[in-house]
Short mmCIF file of C-alpha atoms in Angstrom, two decimals:
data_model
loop_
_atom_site.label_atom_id
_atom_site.label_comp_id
_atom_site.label_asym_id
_atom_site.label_seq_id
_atom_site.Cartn_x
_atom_site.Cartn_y
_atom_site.Cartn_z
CA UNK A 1 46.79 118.65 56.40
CA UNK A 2 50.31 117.90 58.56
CA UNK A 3 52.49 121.21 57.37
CA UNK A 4 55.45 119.91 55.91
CA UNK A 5 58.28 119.90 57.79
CA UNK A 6 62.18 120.92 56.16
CA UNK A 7 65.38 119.92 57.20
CA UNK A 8 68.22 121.87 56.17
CA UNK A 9 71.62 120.48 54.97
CA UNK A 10 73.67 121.29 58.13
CA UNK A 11 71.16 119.75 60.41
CA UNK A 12 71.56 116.57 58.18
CA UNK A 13 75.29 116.74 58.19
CA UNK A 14 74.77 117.27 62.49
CA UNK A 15 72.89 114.44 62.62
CA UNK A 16 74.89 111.13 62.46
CA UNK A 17 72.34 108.06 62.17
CA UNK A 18 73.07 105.88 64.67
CA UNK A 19 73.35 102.22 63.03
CA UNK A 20 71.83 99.37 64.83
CA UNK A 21 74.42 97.92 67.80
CA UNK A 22 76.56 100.96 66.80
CA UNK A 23 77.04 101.68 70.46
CA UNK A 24 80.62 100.93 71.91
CA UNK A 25 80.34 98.40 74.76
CA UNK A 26 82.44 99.50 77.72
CA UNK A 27 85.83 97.81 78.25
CA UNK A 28 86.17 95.28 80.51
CA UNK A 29 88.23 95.35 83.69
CA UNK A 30 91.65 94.20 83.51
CA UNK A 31 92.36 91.35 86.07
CA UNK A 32 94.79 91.53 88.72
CA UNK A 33 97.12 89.02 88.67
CA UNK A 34 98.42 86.81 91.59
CA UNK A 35 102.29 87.06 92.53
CA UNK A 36 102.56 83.23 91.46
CA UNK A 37 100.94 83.89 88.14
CA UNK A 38 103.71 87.33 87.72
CA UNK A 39 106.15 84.82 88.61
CA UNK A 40 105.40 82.33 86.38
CA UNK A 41 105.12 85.15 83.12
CA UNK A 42 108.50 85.08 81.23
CA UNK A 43 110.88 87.92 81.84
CA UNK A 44 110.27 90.39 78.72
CA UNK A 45 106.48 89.59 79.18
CA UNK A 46 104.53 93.30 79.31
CA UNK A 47 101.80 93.62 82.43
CA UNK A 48 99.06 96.36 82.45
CA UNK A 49 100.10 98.53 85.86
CA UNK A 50 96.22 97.99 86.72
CA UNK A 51 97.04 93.69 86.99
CA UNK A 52 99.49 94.78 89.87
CA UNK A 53 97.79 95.47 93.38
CA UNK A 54 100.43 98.29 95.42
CA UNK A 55 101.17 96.18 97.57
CA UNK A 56 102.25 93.23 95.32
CA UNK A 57 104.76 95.74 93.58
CA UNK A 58 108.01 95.15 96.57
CA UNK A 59 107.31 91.36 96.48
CA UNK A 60 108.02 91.44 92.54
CA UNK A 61 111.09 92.31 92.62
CA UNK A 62 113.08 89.43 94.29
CA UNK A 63 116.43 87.24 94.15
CA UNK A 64 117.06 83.22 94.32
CA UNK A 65 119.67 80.83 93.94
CA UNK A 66 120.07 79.70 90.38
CA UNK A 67 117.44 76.98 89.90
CA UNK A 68 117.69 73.78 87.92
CA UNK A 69 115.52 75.40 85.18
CA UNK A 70 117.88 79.04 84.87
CA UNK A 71 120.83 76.56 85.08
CA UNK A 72 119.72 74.57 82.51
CA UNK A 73 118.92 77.88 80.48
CA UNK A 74 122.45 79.45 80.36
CA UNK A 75 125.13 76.26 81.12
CA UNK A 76 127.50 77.06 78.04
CA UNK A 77 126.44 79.75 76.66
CA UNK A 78 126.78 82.74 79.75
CA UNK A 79 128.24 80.27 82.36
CA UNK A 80 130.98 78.50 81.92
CA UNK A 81 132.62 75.80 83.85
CA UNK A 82 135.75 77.21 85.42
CA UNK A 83 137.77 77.72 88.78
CA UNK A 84 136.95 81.39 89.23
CA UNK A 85 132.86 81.71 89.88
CA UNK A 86 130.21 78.65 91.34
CA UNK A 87 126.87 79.15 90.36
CA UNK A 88 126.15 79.39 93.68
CA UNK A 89 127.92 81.98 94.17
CA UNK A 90 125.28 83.79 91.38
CA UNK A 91 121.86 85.05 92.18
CA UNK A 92 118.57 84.98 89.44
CA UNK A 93 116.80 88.52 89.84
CA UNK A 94 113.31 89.43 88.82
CA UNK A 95 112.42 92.88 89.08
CA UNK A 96 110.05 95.38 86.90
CA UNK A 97 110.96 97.90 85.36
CA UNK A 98 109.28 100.95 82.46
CA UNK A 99 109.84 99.96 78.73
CA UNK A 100 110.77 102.64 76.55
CA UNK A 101 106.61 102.16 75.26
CA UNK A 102 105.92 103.77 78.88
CA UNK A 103 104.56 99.59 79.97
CA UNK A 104 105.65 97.64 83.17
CA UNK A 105 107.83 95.24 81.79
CA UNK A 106 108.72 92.32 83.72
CA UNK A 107 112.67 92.01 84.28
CA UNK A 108 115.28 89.58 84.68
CA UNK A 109 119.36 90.01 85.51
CA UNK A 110 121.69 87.31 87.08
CA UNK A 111 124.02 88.66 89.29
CA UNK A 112 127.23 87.57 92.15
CA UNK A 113 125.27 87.43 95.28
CA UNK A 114 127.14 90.24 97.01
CA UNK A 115 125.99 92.84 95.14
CA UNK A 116 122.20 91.66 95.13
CA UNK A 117 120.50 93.94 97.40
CA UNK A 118 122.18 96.32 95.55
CA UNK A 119 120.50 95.83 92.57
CA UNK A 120 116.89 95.57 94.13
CA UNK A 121 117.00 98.63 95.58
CA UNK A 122 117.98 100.48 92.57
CA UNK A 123 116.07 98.93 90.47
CA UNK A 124 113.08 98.88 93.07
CA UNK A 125 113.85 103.28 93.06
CA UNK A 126 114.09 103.48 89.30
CA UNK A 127 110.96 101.59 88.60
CA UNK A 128 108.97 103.92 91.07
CA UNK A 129 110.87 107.15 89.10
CA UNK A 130 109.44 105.67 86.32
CA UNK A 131 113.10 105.58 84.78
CA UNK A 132 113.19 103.66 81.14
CA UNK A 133 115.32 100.38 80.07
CA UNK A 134 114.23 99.04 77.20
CA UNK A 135 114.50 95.75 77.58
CA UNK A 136 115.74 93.30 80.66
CA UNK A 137 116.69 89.21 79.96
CA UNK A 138 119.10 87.17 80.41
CA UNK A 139 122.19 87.32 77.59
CA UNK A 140 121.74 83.75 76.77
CA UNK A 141 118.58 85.14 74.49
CA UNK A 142 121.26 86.16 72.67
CA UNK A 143 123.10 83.05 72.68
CA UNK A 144 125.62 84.88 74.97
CA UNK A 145 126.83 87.11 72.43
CA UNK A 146 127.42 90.36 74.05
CA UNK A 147 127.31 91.90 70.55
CA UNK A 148 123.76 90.75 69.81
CA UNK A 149 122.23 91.77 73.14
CA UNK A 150 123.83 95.71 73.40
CA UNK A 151 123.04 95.83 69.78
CA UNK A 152 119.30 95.13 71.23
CA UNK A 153 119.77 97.88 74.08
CA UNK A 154 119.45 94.81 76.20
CA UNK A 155 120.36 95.70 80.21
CA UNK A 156 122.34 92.72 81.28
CA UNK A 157 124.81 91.73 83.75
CA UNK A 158 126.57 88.39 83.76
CA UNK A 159 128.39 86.98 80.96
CA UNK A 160 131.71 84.44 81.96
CA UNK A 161 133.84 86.00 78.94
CA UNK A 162 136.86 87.95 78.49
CA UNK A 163 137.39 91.69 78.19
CA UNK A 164 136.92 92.46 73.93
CA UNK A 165 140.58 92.26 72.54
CA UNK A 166 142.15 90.84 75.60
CA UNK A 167 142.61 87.86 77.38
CA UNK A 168 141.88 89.08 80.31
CA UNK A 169 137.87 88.15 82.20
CA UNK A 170 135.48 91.08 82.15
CA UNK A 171 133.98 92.03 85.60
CA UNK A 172 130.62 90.15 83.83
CA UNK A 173 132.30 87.30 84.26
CA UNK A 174 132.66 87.76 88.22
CA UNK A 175 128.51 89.50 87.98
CA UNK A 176 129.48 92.27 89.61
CA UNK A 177 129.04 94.57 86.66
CA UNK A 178 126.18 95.32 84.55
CA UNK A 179 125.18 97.19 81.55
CA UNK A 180 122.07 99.86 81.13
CA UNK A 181 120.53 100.52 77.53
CA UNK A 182 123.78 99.68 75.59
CA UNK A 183 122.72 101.24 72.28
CA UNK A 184 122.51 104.22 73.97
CA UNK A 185 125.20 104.46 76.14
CA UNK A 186 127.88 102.80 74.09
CA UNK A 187 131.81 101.67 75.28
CA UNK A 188 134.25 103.83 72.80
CA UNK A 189 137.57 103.92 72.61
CA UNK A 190 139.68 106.97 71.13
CA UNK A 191 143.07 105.83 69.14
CA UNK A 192 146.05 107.87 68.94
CA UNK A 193 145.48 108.52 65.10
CA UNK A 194 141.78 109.55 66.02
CA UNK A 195 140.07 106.32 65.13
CA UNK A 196 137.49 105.64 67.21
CA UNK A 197 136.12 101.75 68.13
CA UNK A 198 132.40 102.10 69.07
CA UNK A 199 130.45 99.00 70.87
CA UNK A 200 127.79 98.23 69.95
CA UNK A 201 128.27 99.23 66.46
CA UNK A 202 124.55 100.81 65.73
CA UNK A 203 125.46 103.39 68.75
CA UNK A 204 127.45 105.63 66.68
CA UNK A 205 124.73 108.43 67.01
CA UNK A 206 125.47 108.28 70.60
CA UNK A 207 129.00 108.02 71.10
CA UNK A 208 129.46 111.92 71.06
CA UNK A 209 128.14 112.46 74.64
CA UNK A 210 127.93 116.52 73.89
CA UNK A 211 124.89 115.75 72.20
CA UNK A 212 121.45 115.61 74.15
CA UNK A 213 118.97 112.53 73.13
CA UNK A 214 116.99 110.37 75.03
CA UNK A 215 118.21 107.55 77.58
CA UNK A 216 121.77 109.49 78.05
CA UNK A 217 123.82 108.16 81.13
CA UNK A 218 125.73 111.18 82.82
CA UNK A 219 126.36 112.51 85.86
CA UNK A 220 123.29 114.48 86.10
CA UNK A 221 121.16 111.10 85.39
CA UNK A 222 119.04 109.34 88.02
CA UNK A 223 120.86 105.81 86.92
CA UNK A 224 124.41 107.11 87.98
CA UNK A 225 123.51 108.86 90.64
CA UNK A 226 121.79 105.49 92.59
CA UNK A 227 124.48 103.21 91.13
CA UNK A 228 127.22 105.46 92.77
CA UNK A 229 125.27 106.21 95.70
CA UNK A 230 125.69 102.50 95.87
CA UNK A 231 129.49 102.15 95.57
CA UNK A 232 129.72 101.07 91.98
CA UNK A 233 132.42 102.97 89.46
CA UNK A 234 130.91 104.21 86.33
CA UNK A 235 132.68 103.74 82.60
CA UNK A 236 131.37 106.59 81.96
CA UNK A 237 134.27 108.03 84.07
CA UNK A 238 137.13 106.09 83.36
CA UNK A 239 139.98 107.71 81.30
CA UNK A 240 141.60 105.38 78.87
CA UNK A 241 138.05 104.47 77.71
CA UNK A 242 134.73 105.05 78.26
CA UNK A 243 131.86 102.53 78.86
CA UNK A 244 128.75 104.86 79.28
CA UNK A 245 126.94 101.79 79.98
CA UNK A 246 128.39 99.82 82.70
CA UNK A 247 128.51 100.31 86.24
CA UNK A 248 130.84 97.73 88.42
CA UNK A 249 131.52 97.13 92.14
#
């Protein structure tokens, strides 16, 4: 007779039975895309870094003239007709850039054309830092409201409006300014009585800039210090307000 053979408890509970096509299939290998089929993804779309080939990454971020299809996409709502700015005068960027989920996002920003090359190379050198904006389209997602978009920690540049309780034309207008994670790097303005106007209003948690939190413009921050390496004046600096946000040339 076969002695009988005991199993204790712990081996048991060691012992995990394997159920039938249990096993985990390996995962399959994430295509690399094609610049024309990057270029054809909508800006806000989110790429694995693995799709992009090294050398594809310079050729992704680019400028054009305004096409038919980006005119069509912001003709009264961000642009205007008027005397003071052509739309040829404007440039359509596409760059990349980190989300704040650590993913390539695919950007967009339209800007005048003399500052251009400006913005590819820092955005080209804050994409390679690995630096994080949150999100990247065009303002007329937002139907142009600047509100709406900051309010969204939406980086954007230009918007034909005026200058928030003035009549006078924000630099947006002109595209030579631009905004970086609104929410987070809010435009306040200190009244004599103490009052304080904050824009966008959910950035109140960041308006006191003695605070540390995450995605905080200052002088010690890789954003300002390309952006004024560049030429551009910071809000951040100005004295009768401050717009932590915007840089403008």
């Amino acid at each position: 007779n076969m002695p009988e053979i005991l199993f204790s408890d712990s081996f048991a509970a060691q012992s995990p039975i394997v159920e039938k096509d249990s096993f985990v299939k390996p995962e399959e290998a994430v295509p690399v895309l094609g610049f024309s089929e990057m270029e054809a993804m909508e800006a806000g779309s989110i790429l694995d870094s693995s799709q992009i080939e090294a050398e594809m990454e310079d050729r992704l971020f680019y400028s054009q003239e305004v096409s038919g299809e980006v005119s069509e996409r912001i003709s009264g709502i961000s642009y205007q007709e008027n005397e003071t700015i052509s739309l040829e005068e404007l440039r359509y960027v596409r760059v990349l850039h980190y989300g704040f989920d650590g993913r390539v996002h695919i950007g967009e920003l339209l800007v005048n054309q003399s500052i251009t090359n400006d913005i590819l190379e820092i955005m080209s050198e804050l994409y390679k830092n690995k630096y994080p904006i949150e999100r990247m389209v065009l303002v007329d997602e937002y139907g142009g409201d600047d509100e709406q978009s900051m309010s969204d920690n939406n980086t954007s540049a230009f918007n034909y409006r005026q200058i928030a309780g003035s009549n006078r034309l924000s630099n947006h207008s002109m595209g030579i300014a631009i905004d970086i994670n609104p929410r987070y790097n809010p435009y306040v303005k200190t009244y004599d009585d103490g009052q304080m106007r904050i824009s966008p209003a959910n950035a109140t948690d960041y308006a006191d800039r003695t605070q540390d939190f995450p995605y905080k413009i200052d002088e010690n921050d890789l954003c300002y210090r390309l952006f004024t390496e560049h030429g551009f004046t910071w809000g951040g600096s100005w004295n009768s307000v401050k717009d932590y946000q915007h840089f403008e040339k």
